[in-house]
Amino acid sequence: EALRPEAANRPYQVTVATFVAASGLSSLYFKTQGQVVTAETVVTTADPGIPFNSVAVHGVSDGRKVYKLFSPDVPSGELLRDMFVNRSSETAQFVWHAYPVLRPSPRWPQFRLHQSSAGSGGLYYVNAMESPASCMETEAVGAKNVALLLLKDLRTRVRGSSGGSLPRAADAPPPA
């Protein structure tokens, strides 16, 4: 418990994945003026007036396309009827907590959660930047920070025990 990062508890985004076999997407629903909907993927913006996040062809079964529909709530039978052409009555649904709802936080957890009694090494938290500013780029920066902190700790340990040294990161040989 003492090693748990100091980060606020946060809610998770509930996402419903619904799988539907159908001949295609409805031109009436997607307002394509009677033209066949040829798109295999439709992605929307976060708009409460749109009842789904995305729909895409996931595969084919018995000559019919299998669509994967992501939505914030379980889609109604009426929505599925209106959205798909010649849809199967069989559907599969999975309701899951897909990812944490992340909002910027004023608290920055430490990259080092615990330091060994020798003063070098310990337990590191790669995702320390996730709470204040979450995106893949900051996760990469956080991972680099932990790698550099670990290298610094390893150098301290090697110097303290044998008087030797580890190569600098820039001097390290390229991976094989």
PDB file of C-alpha atoms in Angstrom:
ATOM      1  CA  GLU A   1       0.000   0.000   0.000  1.00  0.00           C
ATOM      2  CA  ALA A   2       2.883   2.359   0.741  1.00  0.00           C
ATOM      3  CA  LEU A   3       4.160   1.879  -2.802  1.00  0.00           C
ATOM      4  CA  ARG A   4       0.871   2.848  -4.469  1.00  0.00           C
ATOM      5  CA  PRO A   5       1.299   6.015  -6.605  1.00  0.00           C
ATOM      6  CA  GLU A   6      -0.395   9.123  -5.278  1.00  0.00           C
ATOM      7  CA  ALA A   7      -2.992   9.450  -8.040  1.00  0.00           C
ATOM      8  CA  ALA A   8      -6.653  10.233  -7.699  1.00  0.00           C
ATOM      9  CA  ASN A   9      -9.161   7.460  -8.285  1.00  0.00           C
ATOM     10  CA  ARG A  10     -10.842   8.050 -11.589  1.00  0.00           C
ATOM     11  CA  PRO A  11     -13.884   6.734 -13.366  1.00  0.00           C
ATOM     12  CA  TYR A  12     -13.623   4.498 -16.415  1.00  0.00           C
ATOM     13  CA  GLN A  13     -15.226   5.132 -19.788  1.00  0.00           C
ATOM     14  CA  VAL A  14     -17.927   2.554 -20.390  1.00  0.00           C
ATOM     15  CA  THR A  15     -17.952   1.369 -23.991  1.00  0.00           C
ATOM     16  CA  VAL A  16     -20.370  -1.070 -25.583  1.00  0.00           C
ATOM     17  CA  ALA A  17     -19.094  -3.179 -28.478  1.00  0.00           C
ATOM     18  CA  THR A  18     -21.957  -4.649 -30.512  1.00  0.00           C
ATOM     19  CA  PHE A  19     -21.343  -7.124 -33.325  1.00  0.00           C
ATOM     20  CA  VAL A  20     -23.989  -7.299 -36.053  1.00  0.00           C
ATOM     21  CA  ALA A  21     -24.103  -9.372 -39.264  1.00  0.00           C
ATOM     22  CA  ALA A  22     -25.765  -7.429 -42.099  1.00  0.00           C
ATOM     23  CA  SER A  23     -25.704  -6.839 -45.853  1.00  0.00           C
ATOM     24  CA  GLY A  24     -24.581  -3.260 -45.351  1.00  0.00           C
ATOM     25  CA  LEU A  25     -25.219   0.125 -43.783  1.00  0.00           C
ATOM     26  CA  SER A  26     -28.534   1.889 -44.419  1.00  0.00           C
ATOM     27  CA  SER A  27     -28.438   4.768 -46.879  1.00  0.00           C
ATOM     28  CA  LEU A  28     -31.585   6.137 -45.193  1.00  0.00           C
ATOM     29  CA  TYR A  29     -29.934   6.225 -41.765  1.00  0.00           C
ATOM     30  CA  PHE A  30     -26.703   7.734 -43.091  1.00  0.00           C
ATOM     31  CA  LYS A  31     -28.602  10.124 -45.411  1.00  0.00           C
ATOM     32  CA  THR A  32     -26.733   9.271 -48.606  1.00  0.00           C
ATOM     33  CA  GLN A  33     -29.712  10.130 -50.870  1.00  0.00           C
ATOM     34  CA  GLY A  34     -30.457   6.552 -51.889  1.00  0.00           C
ATOM     35  CA  GLN A  35     -26.852   5.750 -52.787  1.00  0.00           C
ATOM     36  CA  VAL A  36     -25.330   2.621 -51.333  1.00  0.00           C
ATOM     37  CA  VAL A  37     -23.127   3.321 -48.313  1.00  0.00           C
ATOM     38  CA  THR A  38     -19.729   2.104 -49.503  1.00  0.00           C
ATOM     39  CA  ALA A  39     -17.720   3.199 -46.482  1.00  0.00           C
ATOM     40  CA  GLU A  40     -16.525   0.313 -44.350  1.00  0.00           C
ATOM     41  CA  THR A  41     -15.794   2.572 -41.398  1.00  0.00           C
ATOM     42  CA  VAL A  42     -17.758   5.502 -39.979  1.00  0.00           C
ATOM     43  CA  VAL A  43     -16.243   7.470 -37.102  1.00  0.00           C
ATOM     44  CA  THR A  44     -18.087  10.207 -35.229  1.00  0.00           C
ATOM     45  CA  THR A  45     -17.178  13.027 -32.874  1.00  0.00           C
ATOM     46  CA  ALA A  46     -18.234  13.108 -29.237  1.00  0.00           C
ATOM     47  CA  ASP A  47     -21.767  14.392 -29.777  1.00  0.00           C
ATOM     48  CA  PRO A  48     -24.651  13.431 -27.473  1.00  0.00           C
ATOM     49  CA  GLY A  49     -26.986  13.574 -30.500  1.00  0.00           C
ATOM     50  CA  ILE A  50     -25.129  10.722 -32.205  1.00  0.00           C
ATOM     51  CA  PRO A  51     -25.847   7.366 -30.515  1.00  0.00           C
ATOM     52  CA  PHE A  52     -22.601   5.661 -31.523  1.00  0.00           C
ATOM     53  CA  ASN A  53     -18.863   6.366 -31.656  1.00  0.00           C
ATOM     54  CA  SER A  54     -17.905   4.255 -34.656  1.00  0.00           C
ATOM     55  CA  VAL A  55     -19.033   1.394 -36.849  1.00  0.00           C
ATOM     56  CA  ALA A  56     -16.692  -0.669 -38.995  1.00  0.00           C
ATOM     57  CA  VAL A  57     -16.562  -3.942 -40.868  1.00  0.00           C
ATOM     58  CA  HIS A  58     -14.941  -6.441 -38.538  1.00  0.00           C
ATOM     59  CA  GLY A  59     -15.065  -9.486 -40.810  1.00  0.00           C
ATOM     60  CA  VAL A  60     -17.348 -11.666 -42.929  1.00  0.00           C
ATOM     61  CA  SER A  61     -19.566 -14.576 -41.885  1.00  0.00           C
ATOM     62  CA  ASP A  62     -21.714 -16.635 -44.248  1.00  0.00           C
ATOM     63  CA  GLY A  63     -21.273 -14.029 -46.978  1.00  0.00           C
ATOM     64  CA  ARG A  64     -22.464 -11.172 -44.771  1.00  0.00           C
ATOM     65  CA  LYS A  65     -20.383  -8.407 -43.314  1.00  0.00           C
ATOM     66  CA  VAL A  66     -19.948  -8.456 -39.559  1.00  0.00           C
ATOM     67  CA  TYR A  67     -19.945  -4.912 -38.216  1.00  0.00           C
ATOM     68  CA  LYS A  68     -18.487  -3.797 -34.902  1.00  0.00           C
ATOM     69  CA  LEU A  69     -20.418  -0.869 -33.442  1.00  0.00           C
ATOM     70  CA  PHE A  70     -18.922   1.085 -30.537  1.00  0.00           C
ATOM     71  CA  SER A  71     -21.362   3.148 -28.479  1.00  0.00           C
ATOM     72  CA  PRO A  72     -21.544   4.693 -25.011  1.00  0.00           C
ATOM     73  CA  ASP A  73     -24.765   2.778 -24.230  1.00  0.00           C
ATOM     74  CA  VAL A  74     -26.370  -0.479 -25.316  1.00  0.00           C
ATOM     75  CA  PRO A  75     -27.906   0.370 -28.713  1.00  0.00           C
ATOM     76  CA  SER A  76     -31.648  -0.026 -29.030  1.00  0.00           C
ATOM     77  CA  GLY A  77     -33.212  -2.548 -31.382  1.00  0.00           C
ATOM     78  CA  GLU A  78     -34.665   0.395 -33.286  1.00  0.00           C
ATOM     79  CA  LEU A  79     -31.212   1.899 -33.849  1.00  0.00           C
ATOM     80  CA  LEU A  80     -29.833  -1.424 -35.090  1.00  0.00           C
ATOM     81  CA  ARG A  81     -32.847  -1.886 -37.393  1.00  0.00           C
ATOM     82  CA  ASP A  82     -32.459   1.632 -38.823  1.00  0.00           C
ATOM     83  CA  MET A  83     -28.673   1.534 -39.178  1.00  0.00           C
ATOM     84  CA  PHE A  84     -28.195  -1.830 -40.923  1.00  0.00           C
ATOM     85  CA  VAL A  85     -29.638  -3.424 -44.078  1.00  0.00           C
ATOM     86  CA  ASN A  86     -30.812  -7.060 -43.820  1.00  0.00           C
ATOM     87  CA  ARG A  87     -29.409  -7.429 -40.351  1.00  0.00           C
ATOM     88  CA  SER A  88     -29.318 -10.737 -38.558  1.00  0.00           C
ATOM     89  CA  SER A  89     -31.412 -11.029 -35.424  1.00  0.00           C
ATOM     90  CA  GLU A  90     -28.317 -12.382 -33.669  1.00  0.00           C
ATOM     91  CA  THR A  91     -25.995  -9.860 -32.077  1.00  0.00           C
ATOM     92  CA  ALA A  92     -23.152 -10.143 -29.615  1.00  0.00           C
ATOM     93  CA  GLN A  93     -22.483  -7.377 -27.102  1.00  0.00           C
ATOM     94  CA  PHE A  94     -19.718  -6.642 -24.682  1.00  0.00           C
ATOM     95  CA  VAL A  95     -20.019  -3.872 -22.112  1.00  0.00           C
ATOM     96  CA  TRP A  96     -16.606  -2.968 -20.748  1.00  0.00           C
ATOM     97  CA  HIS A  97     -14.716  -0.301 -18.872  1.00  0.00           C
ATOM     98  CA  ALA A  98     -12.436   0.532 -21.779  1.00  0.00           C
ATOM     99  CA  TYR A  99     -10.048   3.115 -20.352  1.00  0.00           C
ATOM    100  CA  PRO A 100      -9.819   5.643 -17.532  1.00  0.00           C
ATOM    101  CA  VAL A 101     -11.435   9.014 -18.066  1.00  0.00           C
ATOM    102  CA  LEU A 102      -8.372  11.204 -17.772  1.00  0.00           C
ATOM    103  CA  ARG A 103      -8.540  14.877 -17.024  1.00  0.00           C
ATOM    104  CA  PRO A 104      -5.530  17.060 -16.242  1.00  0.00           C
ATOM    105  CA  SER A 105      -4.605  16.857 -12.579  1.00  0.00           C
ATOM    106  CA  PRO A 106      -2.527  19.244 -10.482  1.00  0.00           C
ATOM    107  CA  ARG A 107      -0.864  16.284  -8.695  1.00  0.00           C
ATOM    108  CA  TRP A 108       2.274  14.816 -10.231  1.00  0.00           C
ATOM    109  CA  PRO A 109       3.185  11.404  -8.793  1.00  0.00           C
ATOM    110  CA  GLN A 110       6.869  10.666  -8.304  1.00  0.00           C
ATOM    111  CA  PHE A 111       8.763   8.676 -10.925  1.00  0.00           C
ATOM    112  CA  ARG A 112      10.530   6.790  -8.130  1.00  0.00           C
ATOM    113  CA  LEU A 113       7.974   5.259  -5.779  1.00  0.00           C
ATOM    114  CA  HIS A 114      10.485   3.585  -3.499  1.00  0.00           C
ATOM    115  CA  GLN A 115      14.257   3.888  -3.125  1.00  0.00           C
ATOM    116  CA  SER A 116      16.311   0.969  -1.915  1.00  0.00           C
ATOM    117  CA  SER A 117      18.106   1.202   1.400  1.00  0.00           C
ATOM    118  CA  ALA A 118      21.430   1.347  -0.496  1.00  0.00           C
ATOM    119  CA  GLY A 119      20.330   4.711  -1.921  1.00  0.00           C
ATOM    120  CA  SER A 120      20.179   3.595  -5.534  1.00  0.00           C
ATOM    121  CA  GLY A 121      17.583   1.588  -7.378  1.00  0.00           C
ATOM    122  CA  GLY A 122      14.072   0.924  -6.260  1.00  0.00           C
ATOM    123  CA  LEU A 123      10.591   0.845  -7.723  1.00  0.00           C
ATOM    124  CA  TYR A 124       9.787   3.178 -10.625  1.00  0.00           C
ATOM    125  CA  TYR A 125       6.467   4.451 -11.993  1.00  0.00           C
ATOM    126  CA  VAL A 126       6.621   4.861 -15.772  1.00  0.00           C
ATOM    127  CA  ASN A 127       3.109   6.366 -15.968  1.00  0.00           C
ATOM    128  CA  ALA A 128       3.752   9.248 -13.561  1.00  0.00           C
ATOM    129  CA  MET A 129       2.825  11.780 -16.259  1.00  0.00           C
ATOM    130  CA  GLU A 130      -0.502  10.100 -17.072  1.00  0.00           C
ATOM    131  CA  SER A 131      -2.556  11.973 -14.466  1.00  0.00           C
ATOM    132  CA  PRO A 132      -1.461  15.541 -15.232  1.00  0.00           C
ATOM    133  CA  ALA A 133      -1.327  15.264 -19.036  1.00  0.00           C
ATOM    134  CA  SER A 134      -2.332  12.032 -20.682  1.00  0.00           C
ATOM    135  CA  CYS A 135      -1.387  11.187 -24.243  1.00  0.00           C
ATOM    136  CA  MET A 136       0.962   8.750 -25.931  1.00  0.00           C
ATOM    137  CA  GLU A 137       3.643  11.421 -26.316  1.00  0.00           C
ATOM    138  CA  THR A 138       3.782  12.141 -22.585  1.00  0.00           C
ATOM    139  CA  GLU A 139       3.856   8.410 -21.841  1.00  0.00           C
ATOM    140  CA  ALA A 140       6.959   8.180 -24.053  1.00  0.00           C
ATOM    141  CA  VAL A 141       8.540  11.096 -22.180  1.00  0.00           C
ATOM    142  CA  GLY A 142       7.670   9.426 -18.862  1.00  0.00           C
ATOM    143  CA  ALA A 143       9.230   6.144 -20.005  1.00  0.00           C
ATOM    144  CA  LYS A 144      12.402   7.975 -21.065  1.00  0.00           C
ATOM    145  CA  ASN A 145      12.545   9.764 -17.685  1.00  0.00           C
ATOM    146  CA  VAL A 146      12.317   6.445 -15.843  1.00  0.00           C
ATOM    147  CA  ALA A 147      14.979   4.873 -18.107  1.00  0.00           C
ATOM    148  CA  LEU A 148      17.344   7.797 -17.419  1.00  0.00           C
ATOM    149  CA  LEU A 149      16.605   7.662 -13.681  1.00  0.00           C
ATOM    150  CA  LEU A 150      17.278   3.918 -13.663  1.00  0.00           C
ATOM    151  CA  LEU A 151      20.546   4.420 -15.575  1.00  0.00           C
ATOM    152  CA  LYS A 152      21.613   7.094 -13.066  1.00  0.00           C
ATOM    153  CA  ASP A 153      20.794   4.747 -10.169  1.00  0.00           C
ATOM    154  CA  LEU A 154      22.687   1.876 -11.788  1.00  0.00           C
ATOM    155  CA  ARG A 155      25.740   4.101 -12.310  1.00  0.00           C
ATOM    156  CA  THR A 156      25.614   5.127  -8.665  1.00  0.00           C
ATOM    157  CA  ARG A 157      25.427   1.483  -7.591  1.00  0.00           C
ATOM    158  CA  VAL A 158      28.306   0.377  -9.880  1.00  0.00           C
ATOM    159  CA  ARG A 159      30.549   3.259  -8.757  1.00  0.00           C
ATOM    160  CA  GLY A 160      29.751   2.579  -5.110  1.00  0.00           C
ATOM    161  CA  SER A 161      30.465  -1.158  -5.274  1.00  0.00           C
ATOM    162  CA  SER A 162      33.373  -1.540  -7.683  1.00  0.00           C
ATOM    163  CA  GLY A 163      34.592   1.862  -8.707  1.00  0.00           C
ATOM    164  CA  GLY A 164      33.629   1.005 -12.305  1.00  0.00           C
ATOM    165  CA  SER A 165      31.161   2.814 -14.499  1.00  0.00           C
ATOM    166  CA  LEU A 166      28.406   2.096 -16.974  1.00  0.00           C
ATOM    167  CA  PRO A 167      28.508   3.550 -20.489  1.00  0.00           C
ATOM    168  CA  ARG A 168      26.669   6.793 -21.060  1.00  0.00           C
ATOM    169  CA  ALA A 169      23.367   6.386 -22.907  1.00  0.00           C
ATOM    170  CA  ALA A 170      24.806   8.124 -25.969  1.00  0.00           C
ATOM    171  CA  ASP A 171      27.815   5.758 -25.920  1.00  0.00           C
ATOM    172  CA  ALA A 172      25.757   2.591 -25.647  1.00  0.00           C
ATOM    173  CA  PRO A 173      26.005   0.284 -28.633  1.00  0.00           C
ATOM    174  CA  PRO A 174      22.953   0.131 -30.912  1.00  0.00           C
ATOM    175  CA  PRO A 175      20.555  -2.763 -30.322  1.00  0.00           C
ATOM    176  CA  ALA A 176      21.316  -5.930 -32.308  1.00  0.00           C
TER     177      ALA A 176
END
